[in-house]
């Protein structure tokens, strides 16, 4: 039950940053790490959507689960009005 509460807290935290510019760092396995900038577009009960600005193809949308943040497969840094804010998830 504690994990579900942590995932709810992560979603609530991301809800407050919808529409803001973010830097996304995703571990794709086998030592592949992708780092991109985009906008946190929308949050849903189990996933969140990031709109990336690709240089050659225009826009692209990717989705990740809140568990990806919890397991540190994905890291987010939000560029707010007050500077950078790292979204961190910790199991209690």
Short mmCIF file of N, CA and C in Angstrom, two decimals:
data_model
loop_
_atom_site.label_atom_id
_atom_site.label_comp_id
_atom_site.label_asym_id
_atom_site.label_seq_id
_atom_site.Cartn_x
_atom_site.Cartn_y
_atom_site.Cartn_z
N UNK A 1 0.82 -1.20 0.00
CA UNK A 1 0.00 0.00 0.00
C UNK A 1 0.86 1.26 0.00
N UNK A 2 2.07 1.19 0.59
CA UNK A 2 2.94 2.36 0.66
C UNK A 2 3.42 2.78 -0.72
N UNK A 3 3.69 1.81 -1.59
CA UNK A 3 4.14 2.13 -2.95
C UNK A 3 3.06 2.90 -3.70
N UNK A 4 1.82 2.49 -3.55
CA UNK A 4 0.72 3.19 -4.22
C UNK A 4 0.64 4.63 -3.76
N UNK A 5 0.88 4.85 -2.48
CA UNK A 5 0.86 6.21 -1.96
C UNK A 5 2.02 7.04 -2.52
N UNK A 6 3.18 6.42 -2.69
CA UNK A 6 4.34 7.12 -3.27
C UNK A 6 4.05 7.48 -4.72
N UNK A 7 3.46 6.57 -5.49
CA UNK A 7 3.12 6.84 -6.89
C UNK A 7 2.09 7.97 -6.98
N UNK A 8 1.14 8.00 -6.05
CA UNK A 8 0.15 9.09 -6.02
C UNK A 8 0.84 10.41 -5.72
N UNK A 9 1.81 10.40 -4.81
CA UNK A 9 2.56 11.62 -4.50
C UNK A 9 3.35 12.11 -5.71
N UNK A 10 3.94 11.19 -6.46
CA UNK A 10 4.69 11.56 -7.66
C UNK A 10 3.76 12.21 -8.67
N UNK A 11 2.59 11.60 -8.89
CA UNK A 11 1.62 12.16 -9.84
C UNK A 11 1.19 13.56 -9.39
N UNK A 12 0.90 13.72 -8.12
CA UNK A 12 0.47 15.03 -7.60
C UNK A 12 1.57 16.07 -7.82
N UNK A 13 2.81 15.68 -7.61
CA UNK A 13 3.93 16.60 -7.82
C UNK A 13 4.04 16.98 -9.29
N UNK A 14 3.90 16.00 -10.18
CA UNK A 14 3.97 16.30 -11.62
C UNK A 14 2.79 17.14 -12.08
N UNK A 15 1.61 16.93 -11.49
CA UNK A 15 0.44 17.72 -11.86
C UNK A 15 0.70 19.22 -11.72
N UNK A 16 1.49 19.59 -10.73
CA UNK A 16 1.77 21.01 -10.51
C UNK A 16 2.75 21.58 -11.53
N UNK A 17 3.36 20.72 -12.36
CA UNK A 17 4.35 21.18 -13.34
C UNK A 17 3.89 20.99 -14.79
N UNK A 18 2.64 20.63 -15.01
CA UNK A 18 2.13 20.44 -16.38
C UNK A 18 2.26 21.76 -17.13
N UNK A 19 2.79 21.66 -18.35
CA UNK A 19 2.98 22.84 -19.19
C UNK A 19 4.35 23.48 -19.05
N UNK A 20 5.15 23.01 -18.11
CA UNK A 20 6.48 23.58 -17.90
C UNK A 20 7.53 22.81 -18.69
N UNK A 21 8.63 23.51 -18.97
CA UNK A 21 9.74 22.92 -19.70
C UNK A 21 10.53 22.01 -18.77
N UNK A 22 10.92 20.85 -19.29
CA UNK A 22 11.65 19.88 -18.47
C UNK A 22 12.83 19.31 -19.25
N UNK A 23 13.77 18.74 -18.49
CA UNK A 23 14.85 17.94 -19.08
C UNK A 23 14.61 16.51 -18.62
N UNK A 24 14.61 15.59 -19.57
CA UNK A 24 14.30 14.19 -19.32
C UNK A 24 15.54 13.36 -19.58
N UNK A 25 15.87 12.49 -18.64
CA UNK A 25 17.01 11.58 -18.80
C UNK A 25 16.47 10.18 -18.58
N UNK A 26 16.48 9.36 -19.64
CA UNK A 26 15.88 8.03 -19.57
C UNK A 26 16.93 6.96 -19.83
N UNK A 27 16.92 5.95 -18.99
CA UNK A 27 17.81 4.81 -19.14
C UNK A 27 17.11 3.80 -20.07
N UNK A 28 17.68 3.57 -21.24
CA UNK A 28 17.08 2.67 -22.22
C UNK A 28 17.69 1.28 -22.21
N UNK A 29 18.55 0.99 -21.24
CA UNK A 29 19.16 -0.33 -21.14
C UNK A 29 20.45 -0.43 -21.94
N UNK A 30 21.23 -1.43 -21.60
CA UNK A 30 22.52 -1.67 -22.27
C UNK A 30 23.36 -0.41 -22.41
N UNK A 31 23.45 0.31 -21.33
CA UNK A 31 24.26 1.53 -21.25
C UNK A 31 23.81 2.64 -22.18
N UNK A 32 22.57 2.59 -22.63
CA UNK A 32 22.02 3.67 -23.45
C UNK A 32 21.24 4.62 -22.55
N UNK A 33 21.62 5.87 -22.57
CA UNK A 33 20.92 6.88 -21.81
C UNK A 33 20.53 7.99 -22.78
N UNK A 34 19.25 8.34 -22.79
CA UNK A 34 18.75 9.39 -23.67
C UNK A 34 18.45 10.62 -22.83
N UNK A 35 18.97 11.76 -23.26
CA UNK A 35 18.70 13.01 -22.55
C UNK A 35 18.10 14.00 -23.54
N UNK A 36 16.89 14.48 -23.23
CA UNK A 36 16.16 15.39 -24.13
C UNK A 36 15.47 16.47 -23.31
N UNK A 37 15.11 17.55 -23.98
CA UNK A 37 14.30 18.60 -23.35
C UNK A 37 12.96 18.66 -24.04
N UNK A 38 11.95 19.01 -23.27
CA UNK A 38 10.60 19.09 -23.81
C UNK A 38 9.68 19.77 -22.82
N UNK A 39 8.38 19.49 -22.98
CA UNK A 39 7.35 20.08 -22.12
C UNK A 39 6.52 18.95 -21.52
N UNK A 40 6.28 19.03 -20.23
CA UNK A 40 5.40 18.07 -19.58
C UNK A 40 3.99 18.42 -20.02
N UNK A 41 3.43 17.57 -20.89
CA UNK A 41 2.18 17.91 -21.55
C UNK A 41 0.94 17.52 -20.76
N UNK A 42 0.90 16.31 -20.22
CA UNK A 42 -0.32 15.83 -19.57
C UNK A 42 0.02 14.72 -18.60
N UNK A 43 -0.77 14.61 -17.53
CA UNK A 43 -0.64 13.49 -16.62
C UNK A 43 -1.94 12.70 -16.62
N UNK A 44 -1.82 11.41 -16.52
CA UNK A 44 -2.95 10.50 -16.45
C UNK A 44 -2.78 9.66 -15.18
N UNK A 45 -3.77 8.84 -14.83
CA UNK A 45 -3.66 8.07 -13.59
C UNK A 45 -2.40 7.19 -13.50
N UNK A 46 -1.93 6.63 -14.62
CA UNK A 46 -0.78 5.72 -14.55
C UNK A 46 0.44 6.17 -15.34
N UNK A 47 0.30 7.16 -16.21
CA UNK A 47 1.41 7.61 -17.05
C UNK A 47 1.42 9.13 -17.15
N UNK A 48 2.54 9.65 -17.64
CA UNK A 48 2.62 11.07 -17.99
C UNK A 48 3.21 11.20 -19.38
N UNK A 49 2.83 12.27 -20.08
CA UNK A 49 3.22 12.49 -21.47
C UNK A 49 4.17 13.69 -21.54
N UNK A 50 5.26 13.52 -22.28
CA UNK A 50 6.23 14.59 -22.50
C UNK A 50 6.29 14.86 -24.00
N UNK A 51 6.13 16.12 -24.37
CA UNK A 51 6.26 16.51 -25.78
C UNK A 51 7.69 16.99 -26.00
N UNK A 52 8.41 16.24 -26.85
CA UNK A 52 9.81 16.55 -27.14
C UNK A 52 9.90 17.34 -28.44
N UNK A 53 10.85 18.24 -28.51
CA UNK A 53 11.11 18.97 -29.75
C UNK A 53 12.29 18.32 -30.44
N UNK A 54 12.02 17.55 -31.46
CA UNK A 54 13.07 16.88 -32.23
C UNK A 54 13.52 17.82 -33.34
N UNK A 55 14.80 17.87 -33.60
CA UNK A 55 15.32 18.81 -34.60
C UNK A 55 14.98 18.39 -36.02
N UNK A 56 15.02 17.09 -36.32
CA UNK A 56 14.80 16.66 -37.70
C UNK A 56 13.35 16.28 -38.01
N UNK A 57 12.58 15.85 -37.03
CA UNK A 57 11.23 15.38 -37.30
C UNK A 57 10.13 16.25 -36.71
N UNK A 58 10.48 17.34 -36.08
CA UNK A 58 9.46 18.19 -35.46
C UNK A 58 9.18 17.73 -34.04
N UNK A 59 7.89 17.56 -33.72
CA UNK A 59 7.50 17.16 -32.37
C UNK A 59 7.34 15.65 -32.25
N UNK A 60 7.55 15.18 -31.03
CA UNK A 60 7.36 13.77 -30.74
C UNK A 60 6.89 13.65 -29.30
N UNK A 61 5.96 12.76 -29.05
CA UNK A 61 5.45 12.56 -27.69
C UNK A 61 5.91 11.20 -27.17
N UNK A 62 6.34 11.19 -25.92
CA UNK A 62 6.73 9.95 -25.27
C UNK A 62 5.96 9.86 -23.95
N UNK A 63 5.74 8.64 -23.51
CA UNK A 63 5.04 8.45 -22.24
C UNK A 63 5.87 7.56 -21.33
N UNK A 64 5.77 7.83 -20.04
CA UNK A 64 6.45 7.05 -19.03
C UNK A 64 5.49 6.85 -17.87
N UNK A 65 5.74 5.81 -17.09
CA UNK A 65 4.91 5.57 -15.91
C UNK A 65 5.56 6.25 -14.71
N UNK A 66 4.78 6.46 -13.68
CA UNK A 66 5.31 7.05 -12.45
C UNK A 66 6.30 6.08 -11.78
N UNK A 67 6.11 4.79 -12.03
CA UNK A 67 7.04 3.79 -11.50
C UNK A 67 8.42 3.96 -12.12
N UNK A 68 8.49 4.46 -13.37
CA UNK A 68 9.79 4.73 -14.00
C UNK A 68 10.59 5.75 -13.19
N UNK A 69 9.89 6.75 -12.64
CA UNK A 69 10.56 7.73 -11.79
C UNK A 69 10.98 7.10 -10.46
N UNK A 70 10.11 6.25 -9.92
CA UNK A 70 10.39 5.60 -8.65
C UNK A 70 11.61 4.68 -8.74
N UNK A 71 11.71 3.95 -9.84
CA UNK A 71 12.84 3.02 -10.02
C UNK A 71 14.08 3.70 -10.59
N UNK A 72 13.99 4.99 -10.84
CA UNK A 72 15.08 5.81 -11.37
C UNK A 72 15.48 5.42 -12.79
N UNK A 73 14.55 4.81 -13.53
CA UNK A 73 14.78 4.57 -14.95
C UNK A 73 14.65 5.87 -15.72
N UNK A 74 13.92 6.83 -15.14
CA UNK A 74 13.72 8.15 -15.73
C UNK A 74 13.98 9.20 -14.66
N UNK A 75 14.68 10.25 -15.05
CA UNK A 75 14.90 11.40 -14.16
C UNK A 75 14.33 12.63 -14.85
N UNK A 76 13.68 13.48 -14.08
CA UNK A 76 13.12 14.72 -14.61
C UNK A 76 13.68 15.91 -13.85
N UNK A 77 14.01 16.95 -14.60
CA UNK A 77 14.37 18.24 -14.01
C UNK A 77 13.43 19.25 -14.63
N UNK A 78 12.71 20.00 -13.79
CA UNK A 78 11.75 21.00 -14.25
C UNK A 78 12.42 22.36 -14.22
N UNK A 79 12.27 23.11 -15.31
CA UNK A 79 12.78 24.48 -15.38
C UNK A 79 11.63 25.41 -15.05
N UNK A 80 11.51 25.78 -13.80
CA UNK A 80 10.43 26.66 -13.36
C UNK A 80 10.89 28.10 -13.35
N UNK A 81 10.02 28.96 -12.83
CA UNK A 81 10.33 30.39 -12.74
C UNK A 81 11.46 30.64 -11.75
N UNK A 82 11.58 29.76 -10.76
CA UNK A 82 12.57 29.95 -9.71
C UNK A 82 13.86 29.17 -9.98
N UNK A 83 14.03 28.63 -11.17
CA UNK A 83 15.21 27.85 -11.49
C UNK A 83 14.86 26.39 -11.69
N UNK A 84 15.86 25.53 -11.54
CA UNK A 84 15.67 24.10 -11.75
C UNK A 84 15.11 23.43 -10.51
N UNK A 85 14.28 22.42 -10.74
CA UNK A 85 13.69 21.64 -9.66
C UNK A 85 13.71 20.18 -10.10
N UNK A 86 14.42 19.35 -9.36
CA UNK A 86 14.50 17.92 -9.71
C UNK A 86 13.31 17.19 -9.09
N UNK A 87 12.64 16.38 -9.91
CA UNK A 87 11.55 15.53 -9.42
C UNK A 87 12.18 14.24 -8.92
N UNK A 88 12.06 13.99 -7.65
CA UNK A 88 12.66 12.78 -7.07
C UNK A 88 11.55 11.95 -6.43
N UNK A 89 11.73 10.66 -6.49
CA UNK A 89 10.77 9.74 -5.90
C UNK A 89 11.50 8.79 -4.98
N UNK A 90 11.00 8.66 -3.79
CA UNK A 90 11.62 7.78 -2.81
C UNK A 90 10.55 6.94 -2.16
N UNK A 91 10.79 5.64 -2.08
CA UNK A 91 9.88 4.76 -1.35
C UNK A 91 10.05 5.00 0.13
N UNK A 92 8.95 4.97 0.85
CA UNK A 92 9.00 5.23 2.30
C UNK A 92 9.19 3.97 3.07
#
